[in-house]
Coordinates of C-alpha atoms in Angstrom, one line a residue:
Chain Z
X1 CA 24.5 130.4 61.5
X2 CA 21.7 127.9 61.3
X3 CA 21.4 128.3 57.8
X4 CA 24.7 126.8 57.0
X5 CA 24.8 123.4 56.6
X6 CA 28.5 123.2 58.8
X7 CA 28.1 124.9 61.9
X8 CA 31.3 127.3 62.0
X9 CA 32.5 128.3 65.2
X10 CA 33.8 131.9 65.7
X11 CA 36.8 132.1 67.8
X12 CA 38.5 135.2 68.7
X13 CA 41.5 136.0 70.5
X14 CA 42.2 139.1 72.2
X15 CA 46.0 139.9 72.0
X16 CA 48.3 139.9 69.1
X17 CA 51.7 138.9 71.6
X18 CA 53.6 135.6 70.8
X19 CA 51.2 133.6 72.8
X20 CA 48.0 135.2 71.0
X21 CA 49.9 134.3 67.5
X22 CA 50.6 131.2 68.5
X23 CA 47.4 130.0 69.9
X24 CA 45.5 131.8 66.9
X25 CA 47.6 130.2 64.3
X26 CA 47.0 126.6 65.9
X27 CA 43.2 127.2 66.0
X28 CA 43.1 128.2 62.7
X29 CA 44.6 125.0 61.1
X30 CA 41.5 122.9 61.8
X31 CA 38.1 122.6 59.6
X32 CA 34.9 124.5 60.8
X33 CA 36.4 127.8 62.5
X34 CA 37.1 131.4 62.0
X35 CA 39.8 132.9 63.9
X36 CA 40.2 136.2 64.3
X37 CA 42.9 138.1 66.1
X38 CA 41.8 141.3 68.0
X39 CA 45.0 144.0 68.1
X40 CA 45.7 146.9 69.7
X41 CA 46.9 148.8 66.4
X42 CA 45.4 149.2 62.9
X43 CA 48.9 148.2 61.7
X44 CA 49.3 145.0 62.9
X45 CA 45.4 144.1 62.2
X46 CA 46.1 145.2 58.5
X47 CA 49.4 143.3 58.3
X48 CA 47.7 140.0 59.9
X49 CA 44.9 140.2 57.5
X50 CA 47.4 140.8 54.5
X51 CA 49.9 138.2 55.5
X52 CA 48.2 135.8 57.8
X53 CA 50.6 134.6 60.6
X54 CA 54.0 133.0 60.0
X55 CA 55.0 130.3 62.1
X56 CA 58.7 130.1 61.9
X57 CA 59.5 127.2 60.2
X58 CA 55.9 126.0 59.7
X59 CA 54.5 128.3 57.2
X60 CA 52.2 130.9 57.4
X61 CA 48.3 130.4 58.4
X62 CA 45.6 132.8 57.2
X63 CA 43.4 134.4 60.0
X64 CA 41.0 137.2 60.3
X65 CA 42.1 140.2 62.0
X66 CA 40.5 143.5 63.6
X67 CA 40.6 146.1 66.1
X68 CA 38.4 146.3 68.7
X69 CA 36.2 149.4 67.6
X70 CA 35.7 147.4 64.3
X71 CA 34.7 144.0 65.7
X72 CA 31.1 142.4 66.6
X73 CA 31.8 140.7 70.1
X74 CA 28.1 139.5 69.5
X75 CA 29.6 137.1 66.7
X76 CA 32.1 135.4 69.4
X77 CA 31.7 131.9 70.3
X78 CA 34.6 131.7 72.4
X79 CA 36.9 134.4 73.4
X80 CA 40.7 133.9 74.3
X81 CA 42.2 136.6 76.2
X82 CA 45.9 136.8 76.3
X83 CA 47.1 140.5 76.9
X84 CA 49.1 140.8 80.0
X85 CA 47.8 141.6 83.3
X86 CA 48.1 144.8 83.7
X87 CA 46.3 145.5 80.3
X88 CA 43.2 143.6 81.3
X89 CA 41.6 146.9 82.8
X90 CA 41.9 148.7 79.4
X91 CA 39.9 146.0 77.7
X92 CA 37.7 145.7 80.4
X93 CA 34.6 147.6 78.5
X94 CA 35.2 145.4 75.4
X95 CA 34.8 141.9 77.5
X96 CA 31.4 143.6 79.1
X97 CA 30.3 143.8 75.3
X98 CA 30.7 139.6 74.8
X99 CA 27.5 137.6 75.7
X100 CA 27.3 136.2 79.1
X101 CA 27.1 132.6 77.6
X102 CA 30.2 133.2 75.5
X103 CA 32.7 131.2 76.9
X104 CA 36.1 133.1 78.3
X105 CA 39.8 132.1 78.2
X106 CA 42.1 134.1 80.3
X107 CA 45.7 133.2 80.0
X108 CA 48.0 135.6 82.2
X109 CA 51.0 135.1 84.6
X110 CA 50.5 135.4 88.1
X111 CA 47.5 135.1 90.2
X112 CA 46.6 138.9 90.3
X113 CA 43.9 139.0 87.3
X114 CA 41.5 136.7 89.6
X115 CA 40.0 139.8 91.0
X116 CA 39.6 141.3 88.1
X117 CA 37.8 138.1 86.9
X118 CA 35.5 138.1 90.0
X119 CA 34.0 141.8 88.6
X120 CA 32.7 140.0 85.4
X121 CA 29.2 138.3 84.8
X122 CA 30.1 136.1 82.7
X123 CA 29.2 132.1 83.1
X124 CA 31.9 130.4 81.8
X125 CA 35.4 131.8 82.9
X126 CA 38.6 129.7 82.6
X127 CA 41.8 130.4 83.1
X128 CA 45.3 128.9 82.2
X129 CA 48.7 128.7 82.0
X130 CA 50.8 128.4 78.7
X131 CA 54.2 126.9 78.4
X132 CA 55.6 127.2 75.1
X133 CA 58.7 128.5 74.0
X134 CA 57.8 131.2 71.5
X135 CA 59.2 134.1 70.2
X136 CA 57.6 137.2 68.2
X137 CA 59.9 138.2 65.4
X138 CA 57.8 140.6 63.9
X139 CA 53.9 141.7 64.2
X140 CA 53.1 139.0 62.0
X141 CA 55.3 136.3 62.8
X142 CA 56.7 134.0 65.7
X143 CA 58.9 131.6 66.3
X144 CA 58.1 128.3 68.2
X145 CA 61.2 127.0 69.3
X146 CA 60.1 124.9 72.8
X147 CA 56.7 122.7 73.0
X148 CA 54.7 122.8 76.5
X149 CA 51.3 122.6 76.8
X150 CA 48.3 124.8 77.4
X151 CA 46.4 124.0 80.6
X152 CA 43.1 125.0 81.3
X153 CA 40.6 124.7 84.5
X154 CA 37.4 126.4 84.9
X155 CA 37.2 129.6 87.3
X156 CA 33.7 129.9 87.0
X157 CA 31.2 127.6 85.1
X158 CA 31.4 124.4 83.3
X159 CA 34.6 122.7 82.4
X160 CA 32.6 120.9 79.4
X161 CA 32.2 124.3 77.8
X162 CA 35.9 124.4 77.0
X163 CA 36.2 120.6 75.8
X164 CA 35.6 121.9 72.1
X165 CA 39.4 123.0 72.3
X166 CA 40.7 119.5 72.7
X167 CA 40.0 119.0 68.8
X168 CA 43.0 121.1 68.5
X169 CA 45.3 118.9 70.7
X170 CA 48.3 118.0 68.9
X171 CA 52.2 117.2 69.2
X172 CA 53.1 120.8 68.8
X173 CA 50.1 122.2 70.5
X174 CA 49.1 120.0 73.3
X175 CA 46.0 120.8 75.3
X176 CA 45.0 119.4 78.9
X177 CA 42.5 120.2 81.4
X178 CA 43.1 120.6 85.1
X179 CA 40.5 120.3 87.8
X180 CA 41.9 123.0 90.4
X181 CA 42.4 126.3 88.7
X182 CA 44.0 127.8 92.0
X183 CA 46.6 125.0 92.2
X184 CA 47.5 125.3 88.4
X185 CA 48.1 128.9 88.4
X186 CA 49.9 128.9 91.6
X187 CA 52.5 126.3 90.5
X188 CA 52.8 128.3 87.3
X189 CA 53.3 131.4 89.6
X190 CA 55.9 129.8 91.5
X191 CA 57.6 128.6 88.6
X192 CA 57.9 132.3 87.2
X193 CA 58.8 133.4 90.4
X194 CA 61.9 131.1 90.4
X195 CA 63.3 132.2 87.4
X196 CA 62.1 135.4 86.3
X197 CA 63.3 138.2 89.0
X198 CA 66.4 136.6 89.0
X199 CA 67.3 135.7 85.2
X200 CA 66.6 140.2 85.2
X201 CA 68.7 140.7 87.9
X202 CA 71.6 138.8 87.0
X203 CA 70.8 139.2 83.2
X204 CA 71.2 135.8 82.5
X205 CA 69.4 132.9 80.6
X206 CA 67.6 130.4 82.2
X207 CA 70.1 127.8 82.3
X208 CA 72.5 129.6 84.0
X209 CA 70.4 130.1 87.4
X210 CA 71.6 126.3 88.1
X211 CA 74.8 126.0 86.1
X212 CA 76.5 128.9 88.2
X213 CA 76.7 127.5 92.0
X214 CA 76.4 130.8 93.5
X215 CA 73.3 131.4 91.4
X216 CA 71.9 128.1 92.5
X217 CA 72.4 128.9 96.4
X218 CA 70.3 132.2 95.8
X219 CA 67.7 129.9 94.2
X220 CA 67.5 128.0 97.0
X221 CA 67.1 130.6 99.7
X222 CA 64.2 131.8 97.3
X223 CA 62.6 128.5 97.2
X224 CA 62.8 128.2 101.2
X225 CA 60.8 131.4 101.5
X226 CA 58.1 130.2 98.5
X227 CA 57.6 126.8 100.9
X228 CA 56.6 129.0 103.5
X229 CA 54.3 131.4 101.6
X230 CA 52.5 128.9 99.1
X231 CA 53.1 125.5 101.9
X232 CA 49.9 123.8 100.0
X233 CA 50.6 124.2 96.0
X234 CA 54.1 124.1 96.3
X235 CA 53.8 120.3 96.5
X236 CA 52.9 120.5 92.9
X237 CA 56.5 122.0 92.1
X238 CA 59.5 120.4 93.6
X239 CA 62.8 122.4 93.7
X240 CA 64.2 119.4 91.1
X241 CA 61.2 120.4 89.2
X242 CA 62.6 124.1 88.9
X243 CA 66.0 122.4 88.3
X244 CA 64.6 120.6 85.8
X245 CA 62.8 123.5 83.9
X246 CA 65.9 125.5 84.0
X247 CA 67.6 122.6 82.0
X248 CA 65.1 122.1 79.9
X249 CA 64.6 126.1 78.6
X250 CA 68.5 126.7 79.4
X251 CA 68.9 129.1 76.2
X252 CA 65.6 130.8 77.0
X253 CA 65.5 134.6 78.0
X254 CA 62.9 134.3 80.7
X255 CA 60.1 137.0 79.9
X256 CA 60.6 139.2 82.4
X257 CA 64.4 139.6 81.0
X258 CA 62.8 140.1 77.7
X259 CA 60.6 143.0 78.7
X260 CA 63.3 144.9 80.4
X261 CA 65.9 144.4 77.9
X262 CA 62.9 145.9 75.5
X263 CA 62.1 148.6 77.7
X264 CA 58.6 147.2 78.7
X265 CA 56.9 147.1 82.1
X266 CA 57.4 144.0 83.7
X267 CA 54.6 141.8 85.3
X268 CA 56.5 142.2 88.3
X269 CA 53.2 143.0 90.3
X270 CA 51.5 140.1 89.2
X271 CA 54.6 138.0 90.2
X272 CA 56.8 139.2 92.9
X273 CA 53.9 141.7 94.2
X274 CA 51.4 138.9 94.3
X275 CA 53.6 137.0 96.5
X276 CA 54.6 139.4 98.9
X277 CA 50.8 140.2 99.6
X278 CA 50.3 136.5 100.5
X279 CA 53.6 136.8 102.6
X280 CA 52.2 139.2 104.4
X281 CA 48.6 137.5 104.9
X282 CA 50.3 134.8 106.1
X283 CA 52.8 136.5 108.1
X284 CA 55.9 135.1 106.8
X285 CA 59.2 137.2 106.1
X286 CA 60.4 137.1 102.5
X287 CA 63.8 138.9 102.5
X288 CA 64.5 137.4 99.5
X289 CA 61.7 137.7 97.7
X290 CA 61.6 141.4 99.0
X291 CA 64.7 142.0 97.6
X292 CA 63.9 140.9 94.1
X293 CA 60.8 142.7 94.2
X294 CA 62.4 145.9 95.0
X295 CA 65.2 145.0 92.5
X296 CA 62.7 144.5 89.5
X297 CA 61.2 147.6 90.7
X298 CA 64.2 149.5 90.8
X299 CA 65.2 148.3 87.7
X300 CA 61.7 149.7 86.0
X301 CA 62.4 152.8 87.8
X302 CA 65.3 153.5 86.3
X303 CA 63.9 152.7 82.9
X304 CA 61.0 155.2 83.3
X305 CA 58.2 152.9 84.5
X306 CA 57.2 153.4 88.5
Chain Y
X1 CA 122.7 158.6 108.8
X2 CA 124.3 160.4 111.9
X3 CA 126.6 161.8 109.6
X4 CA 124.3 164.1 107.7
X5 CA 123.2 167.4 109.1
X6 CA 119.6 166.7 108.3
X7 CA 118.1 163.6 109.4
X8 CA 116.7 161.9 106.2
X9 CA 113.6 159.4 106.6
X10 CA 113.2 156.5 103.9
X11 CA 109.5 156.3 103.7
X12 CA 108.6 153.2 101.6
X13 CA 105.2 152.5 99.9
X14 CA 104.5 148.7 99.0
X15 CA 101.7 149.0 96.1
X16 CA 101.7 151.4 93.1
X17 CA 97.6 151.1 93.0
X18 CA 95.7 154.5 93.1
X19 CA 96.2 155.0 96.7
X20 CA 99.3 153.7 97.2
X21 CA 100.3 156.5 94.5
X22 CA 98.0 159.1 96.1
X23 CA 100.1 158.6 99.7
X24 CA 103.4 158.6 97.9
X25 CA 102.9 161.7 96.0
X26 CA 101.8 163.6 98.9
X27 CA 104.4 162.3 101.2
X28 CA 107.1 163.6 98.7
X29 CA 106.2 166.9 99.3
X30 CA 107.5 167.6 102.2
X31 CA 111.3 168.0 102.9
X32 CA 113.9 165.5 104.3
X33 CA 112.4 162.3 103.3
X34 CA 112.9 159.9 100.1
X35 CA 109.7 158.1 99.1
X36 CA 110.1 154.9 97.2
X37 CA 107.4 153.3 95.9
X38 CA 107.7 149.4 95.5
X39 CA 105.8 148.0 92.6
X40 CA 105.1 144.5 91.1
X41 CA 106.2 145.3 87.7
X42 CA 109.4 146.5 86.0
X43 CA 107.6 148.7 83.8
X44 CA 105.7 150.8 86.6
X45 CA 108.6 151.1 88.6
X46 CA 110.8 152.4 85.6
X47 CA 108.3 154.7 84.2
X48 CA 107.5 156.3 88.1
X49 CA 111.4 156.9 88.4
X50 CA 111.5 158.3 84.9
X51 CA 108.4 160.7 85.2
X52 CA 107.2 160.7 88.7
X53 CA 103.7 160.6 89.9
X54 CA 101.4 162.7 88.0
X55 CA 98.5 164.3 89.9
X56 CA 95.9 165.5 87.7
X57 CA 96.1 168.6 87.7
X58 CA 98.4 169.2 90.6
X59 CA 101.5 168.7 88.4
X60 CA 104.0 166.0 88.7
X61 CA 106.0 164.9 91.8
X62 CA 109.4 163.3 91.6
X63 CA 109.6 159.8 93.6
X64 CA 111.8 156.9 93.8
X65 CA 110.5 153.7 92.8
X66 CA 111.7 149.9 92.8
X67 CA 110.6 146.6 92.7
X68 CA 110.6 144.3 95.4
X69 CA 113.7 142.4 95.0
X70 CA 115.9 145.0 94.0
X71 CA 115.3 147.1 97.1
X72 CA 117.2 147.0 100.5
X73 CA 114.1 146.8 103.0
X74 CA 116.7 147.4 105.8
X75 CA 116.6 150.8 104.7
X76 CA 113.3 151.7 105.3
X77 CA 112.3 154.1 108.2
X78 CA 108.4 153.6 107.9
X79 CA 106.7 151.3 105.4
X80 CA 103.4 151.7 104.2
X81 CA 101.4 148.8 102.6
X82 CA 98.7 149.2 100.1
X83 CA 98.2 146.2 98.3
X84 CA 94.7 144.7 98.2
X85 CA 94.0 142.3 101.2
X86 CA 94.3 139.2 99.1
X87 CA 97.6 140.1 97.7
X88 CA 99.0 140.3 101.2
X89 CA 100.3 136.6 101.4
X90 CA 102.5 137.5 98.1
X91 CA 104.3 139.7 100.1
X92 CA 104.4 138.1 103.2
X93 CA 108.3 137.4 102.8
X94 CA 109.2 140.7 102.0
X95 CA 107.7 142.0 104.9
X96 CA 109.6 140.1 107.1
X97 CA 112.9 141.5 105.7
X98 CA 111.7 144.6 107.2
X99 CA 113.3 145.7 110.5
X100 CA 111.1 144.8 113.6
X101 CA 111.1 148.5 115.1
X102 CA 110.4 149.7 111.5
X103 CA 106.7 151.0 111.9
X104 CA 104.5 149.3 109.3
X105 CA 101.1 151.0 107.9
X106 CA 98.6 148.6 106.7
X107 CA 95.6 150.3 104.4
X108 CA 93.4 147.6 103.4
X109 CA 89.5 147.2 103.2
X110 CA 87.6 144.8 105.5
X111 CA 89.0 143.0 108.9
X112 CA 90.4 139.7 107.5
X113 CA 93.6 141.4 106.9
X114 CA 94.0 141.5 111.1
X115 CA 94.7 137.5 111.0
X116 CA 97.5 138.5 108.9
X117 CA 98.6 140.9 111.1
X118 CA 98.3 138.9 114.0
X119 CA 101.3 136.7 112.5
X120 CA 103.9 139.4 112.1
X121 CA 106.5 139.9 114.6
X122 CA 106.9 143.9 114.2
X123 CA 106.4 146.0 117.3
X124 CA 104.6 148.8 115.4
X125 CA 101.6 148.0 113.6
X126 CA 99.1 150.6 112.4
X127 CA 95.8 150.4 110.3
X128 CA 93.9 152.7 108.9
X129 CA 91.2 153.9 106.3
X130 CA 91.4 155.9 103.2
X131 CA 88.6 157.7 102.0
X132 CA 89.7 160.1 99.1
X133 CA 87.8 160.0 95.3
X134 CA 91.0 158.8 93.4
X135 CA 91.6 157.1 90.1
X136 CA 94.5 155.5 88.3
X137 CA 94.5 156.7 85.1
X138 CA 98.0 155.4 83.9
X139 CA 100.7 153.7 85.6
X140 CA 102.2 156.4 86.8
X141 CA 99.1 158.7 87.0
X142 CA 96.2 159.8 89.3
X143 CA 93.2 161.9 89.1
X144 CA 92.6 163.2 92.8
X145 CA 88.8 164.1 92.6
X146 CA 87.6 163.9 96.3
X147 CA 89.7 164.7 99.6
X148 CA 88.3 162.3 102.2
X149 CA 91.2 161.7 105.1
X150 CA 93.5 158.7 105.9
X151 CA 92.5 157.6 109.4
X152 CA 95.3 155.7 111.5
X153 CA 94.7 153.6 114.6
X154 CA 97.6 151.1 116.2
X155 CA 97.0 147.6 115.8
X156 CA 100.1 146.6 118.1
X157 CA 102.8 149.1 119.5
X158 CA 103.2 152.7 120.3
X159 CA 100.8 155.1 118.1
X160 CA 103.8 158.0 118.9
X161 CA 105.5 155.9 116.2
X162 CA 102.9 157.2 113.6
X163 CA 103.0 160.4 115.0
X164 CA 105.8 161.9 112.3
X165 CA 103.3 161.3 109.6
X166 CA 101.1 164.4 111.0
X167 CA 103.9 166.5 109.2
X168 CA 102.0 165.8 106.2
X169 CA 98.4 166.5 107.5
X170 CA 96.8 169.1 104.6
X171 CA 94.2 170.3 103.3
X172 CA 94.2 168.0 100.5
X173 CA 95.6 165.0 102.4
X174 CA 94.6 165.1 105.9
X175 CA 95.3 163.0 108.3
X176 CA 93.6 161.8 111.6
X177 CA 94.7 159.6 114.2
X178 CA 92.0 157.1 116.1
X179 CA 92.1 155.3 119.4
X180 CA 90.3 152.3 118.5
X181 CA 91.5 150.2 115.4
X182 CA 88.7 147.7 115.6
X183 CA 86.1 150.3 115.6
X184 CA 87.8 152.4 113.0
X185 CA 87.8 149.5 111.1
X186 CA 84.3 148.1 111.3
X187 CA 82.7 151.4 110.5
X188 CA 84.9 151.6 107.4
X189 CA 83.5 147.9 106.8
X190 CA 80.1 148.8 107.1
X191 CA 80.3 151.5 104.6
X192 CA 81.8 149.1 101.9
X193 CA 79.2 146.3 102.7
X194 CA 76.2 149.2 102.4
X195 CA 77.9 150.5 98.9
X196 CA 80.2 148.1 97.1
X197 CA 77.7 144.8 96.8
X198 CA 75.0 146.8 95.7
X199 CA 76.4 149.4 93.4
X200 CA 77.9 146.1 91.9
X201 CA 75.1 144.2 91.7
X202 CA 72.8 147.0 89.7
X203 CA 75.8 148.4 87.9
X204 CA 75.5 151.8 89.2
X205 CA 76.9 154.9 90.7
X206 CA 76.9 155.4 94.5
X207 CA 74.3 158.1 94.4
X208 CA 71.8 156.2 92.6
X209 CA 71.9 153.7 95.9
X210 CA 69.6 156.4 97.5
X211 CA 68.1 158.4 94.7
X212 CA 66.4 155.3 93.3
X213 CA 63.6 154.7 96.2
X214 CA 63.4 151.2 95.7
X215 CA 66.9 150.7 95.9
X216 CA 67.0 152.4 99.2
X217 CA 64.7 150.1 100.2
X218 CA 67.3 147.5 99.8
X219 CA 69.7 149.5 101.4
X220 CA 67.6 149.9 104.4
X221 CA 67.1 146.1 104.9
X222 CA 71.0 145.3 104.6
X223 CA 71.4 148.0 107.3
X224 CA 69.2 146.1 109.5
X225 CA 70.8 143.3 109.3
X226 CA 74.2 144.8 110.0
X227 CA 73.1 146.6 112.8
X228 CA 72.7 143.3 114.3
X229 CA 76.0 141.7 113.6
X230 CA 78.0 145.0 114.5
X231 CA 75.6 146.0 117.2
X232 CA 78.4 147.7 119.0
X233 CA 80.2 149.5 116.0
X234 CA 77.5 150.4 114.1
X235 CA 76.7 153.1 116.5
X236 CA 79.4 155.0 114.8
X237 CA 77.7 154.9 111.2
X238 CA 74.1 155.4 111.3
X239 CA 71.7 155.3 108.4
X240 CA 71.6 158.9 108.0
X241 CA 75.8 158.6 107.4
X242 CA 75.4 156.4 104.7
X243 CA 73.3 158.2 103.0
X244 CA 75.5 161.2 103.7
X245 CA 78.2 159.3 102.1
X246 CA 76.1 158.3 98.9
X247 CA 75.4 162.1 98.4
X248 CA 79.2 163.1 98.6
X249 CA 80.4 160.2 96.5
X250 CA 77.0 160.6 94.3
X251 CA 79.1 160.2 90.7
X252 CA 81.6 157.6 92.1
X253 CA 82.2 154.2 90.9
X254 CA 82.6 151.9 94.1
X255 CA 86.0 150.0 94.0
X256 CA 84.0 146.5 93.9
X257 CA 81.9 147.9 90.6
X258 CA 85.4 149.2 89.2
X259 CA 86.8 145.6 89.9
X260 CA 84.0 143.6 88.5
X261 CA 84.0 146.4 85.1
X262 CA 87.5 145.9 84.9
X263 CA 87.6 142.1 85.0
X264 CA 89.7 142.0 88.2
X265 CA 88.8 139.9 91.3
X266 CA 86.6 141.7 93.8
X267 CA 87.4 142.0 97.7
X268 CA 84.3 140.1 98.4
X269 CA 85.7 137.7 100.9
X270 CA 87.4 140.6 103.0
X271 CA 84.2 142.3 102.7
X272 CA 80.5 140.1 102.5
X273 CA 82.6 137.1 103.3
X274 CA 83.9 138.6 106.6
X275 CA 80.3 139.8 107.5
X276 CA 78.8 136.2 106.7
X277 CA 81.3 134.8 109.0
X278 CA 80.6 137.5 111.7
X279 CA 77.0 136.8 111.3
X280 CA 77.5 133.0 112.0
X281 CA 79.5 133.5 115.1
X282 CA 76.7 135.5 116.5
X283 CA 74.1 133.5 115.2
X284 CA 72.6 136.4 113.2
X285 CA 70.4 135.2 110.0
X286 CA 71.3 137.7 107.2
X287 CA 69.4 136.7 104.3
X288 CA 69.9 139.8 102.4
X289 CA 73.9 139.7 103.0
X290 CA 73.8 136.2 101.9
X291 CA 72.4 137.0 99.0
X292 CA 74.5 139.7 98.1
X293 CA 77.5 138.0 98.9
X294 CA 76.2 134.8 96.4
X295 CA 75.8 137.5 93.8
X296 CA 79.2 138.8 93.7
X297 CA 80.4 135.4 94.1
X298 CA 78.5 134.5 90.8
X299 CA 79.3 137.4 88.9
X300 CA 83.4 136.3 89.7
X301 CA 82.3 132.6 88.7
X302 CA 80.8 134.2 85.6
X303 CA 84.0 135.9 84.9
X304 CA 86.1 133.4 85.5
X305 CA 87.1 134.1 88.9
X306 CA 86.1 131.4 91.7

């Protein structure tokens, strides 16, 4: 790369879901970088190479794409991993091919991927939360409905190694840096815990959780349990914050409900499953959380996942 | 009546639902009685007078029928009230027209109708539970799938005044008498509490509550709460009894789920609502019961009932 006048950065996104495509499309807007999306299927890789990513209604963005076995991870200057938490073990061997000095960015819900990260030898590992209303319409196209932000914190190593991302900070794709990764992930976890299982159990959009007074009562009962389990970090996420979030995302279908309605496995273990373990560690009785956890497992069991 | 050689009994059933028609059809099989069904609508009264009650696949049974305002309740020798608990206030003025010595038989779910009964002046009041797999197919016809029994206990007065019913005890319509009305109703209430709200929340048949291991976990959590609330009477209804019942009625749709799927109001107040009040009286925390209660209220709220 030294021979070129302009230093090109090779940015790699592993995962061709809605979040992966949203990040790829936005990173590819700037100059002086190659953005490559690594997909699971040859079909999606070919389609993305052919037509780029379509962002409704902002037009198309050219990117490169590949499947993992065709890609040389030695070339990566930064790798952003957007696969779901329960798919991380499948790409573990692939991550081990990445240079140890290359910064890795993980965007998964919940906290249970932290134990996966602890097993990596890479020097600069970042975790983050992403809050955007984004929906995959087909394998190359997404709809970007609601602008949120990508919050990034260092799990290990030097946060300055993530600073280059601020170049892409924009009105439709804001990027923020946070000091405490644990608190960042826990606040996001609490939001997911409050919204995802209930919307899935009752098959409702986010807004109905607070517009239906009886669902609001159940929301409150769960919040009281989470206050006991996550006593420290819940300060960053009041019940009013949750209500605001439900209001702002009133028409959204939660990711867990979408998973169930589309016959996909949910992130139940990373969300309620993780919270159950924390409750046990802290000796907190959490009957509402437990009922929700079992309810989602029951729904998955019925659909054939166990 | 004394002038006739054979004494005819006038048996009156108030309520033309599945249970009312099942009782009417069976009481009308014997000799020496007139059976009249009092219906809410003129349409059903006319249809029943015309064609009788059809019991799939046992054929038709002739009965009389009438609406309340056309019927002389002074002629009744026994009145069986099968309307839902929340419809009792509507027929209160009608019940007051019945002679005080005429035995009254009430068949409602839950316990909250007991306060209604306490306001009546009649000398012989019986309550009961009925467990039959029976479904109303049209306004004159029922399907009798599962044989259970009609259990009767005295709420007030003399149980011998109910003894005449034993004449109709049969293999397809067994009649039993019980000593303790409160325990009888509580055991039935516990069964309803264990099955109705969960089947409604998860939209499943009774059998799935125990064949899905995660639903079974939630069943167990509720049972533990009911053990605290109904410490005395739950002796008559072990968790194994509940599992047996779910097994025996595996393909049944619970009455509450049927109500929701057919856009009818449910018996939530007589079931979980009553249990919530008992929990409060006994200072028992019942988070699972509370969540279920709110969930059913939420479903009703969504459907337009409040």
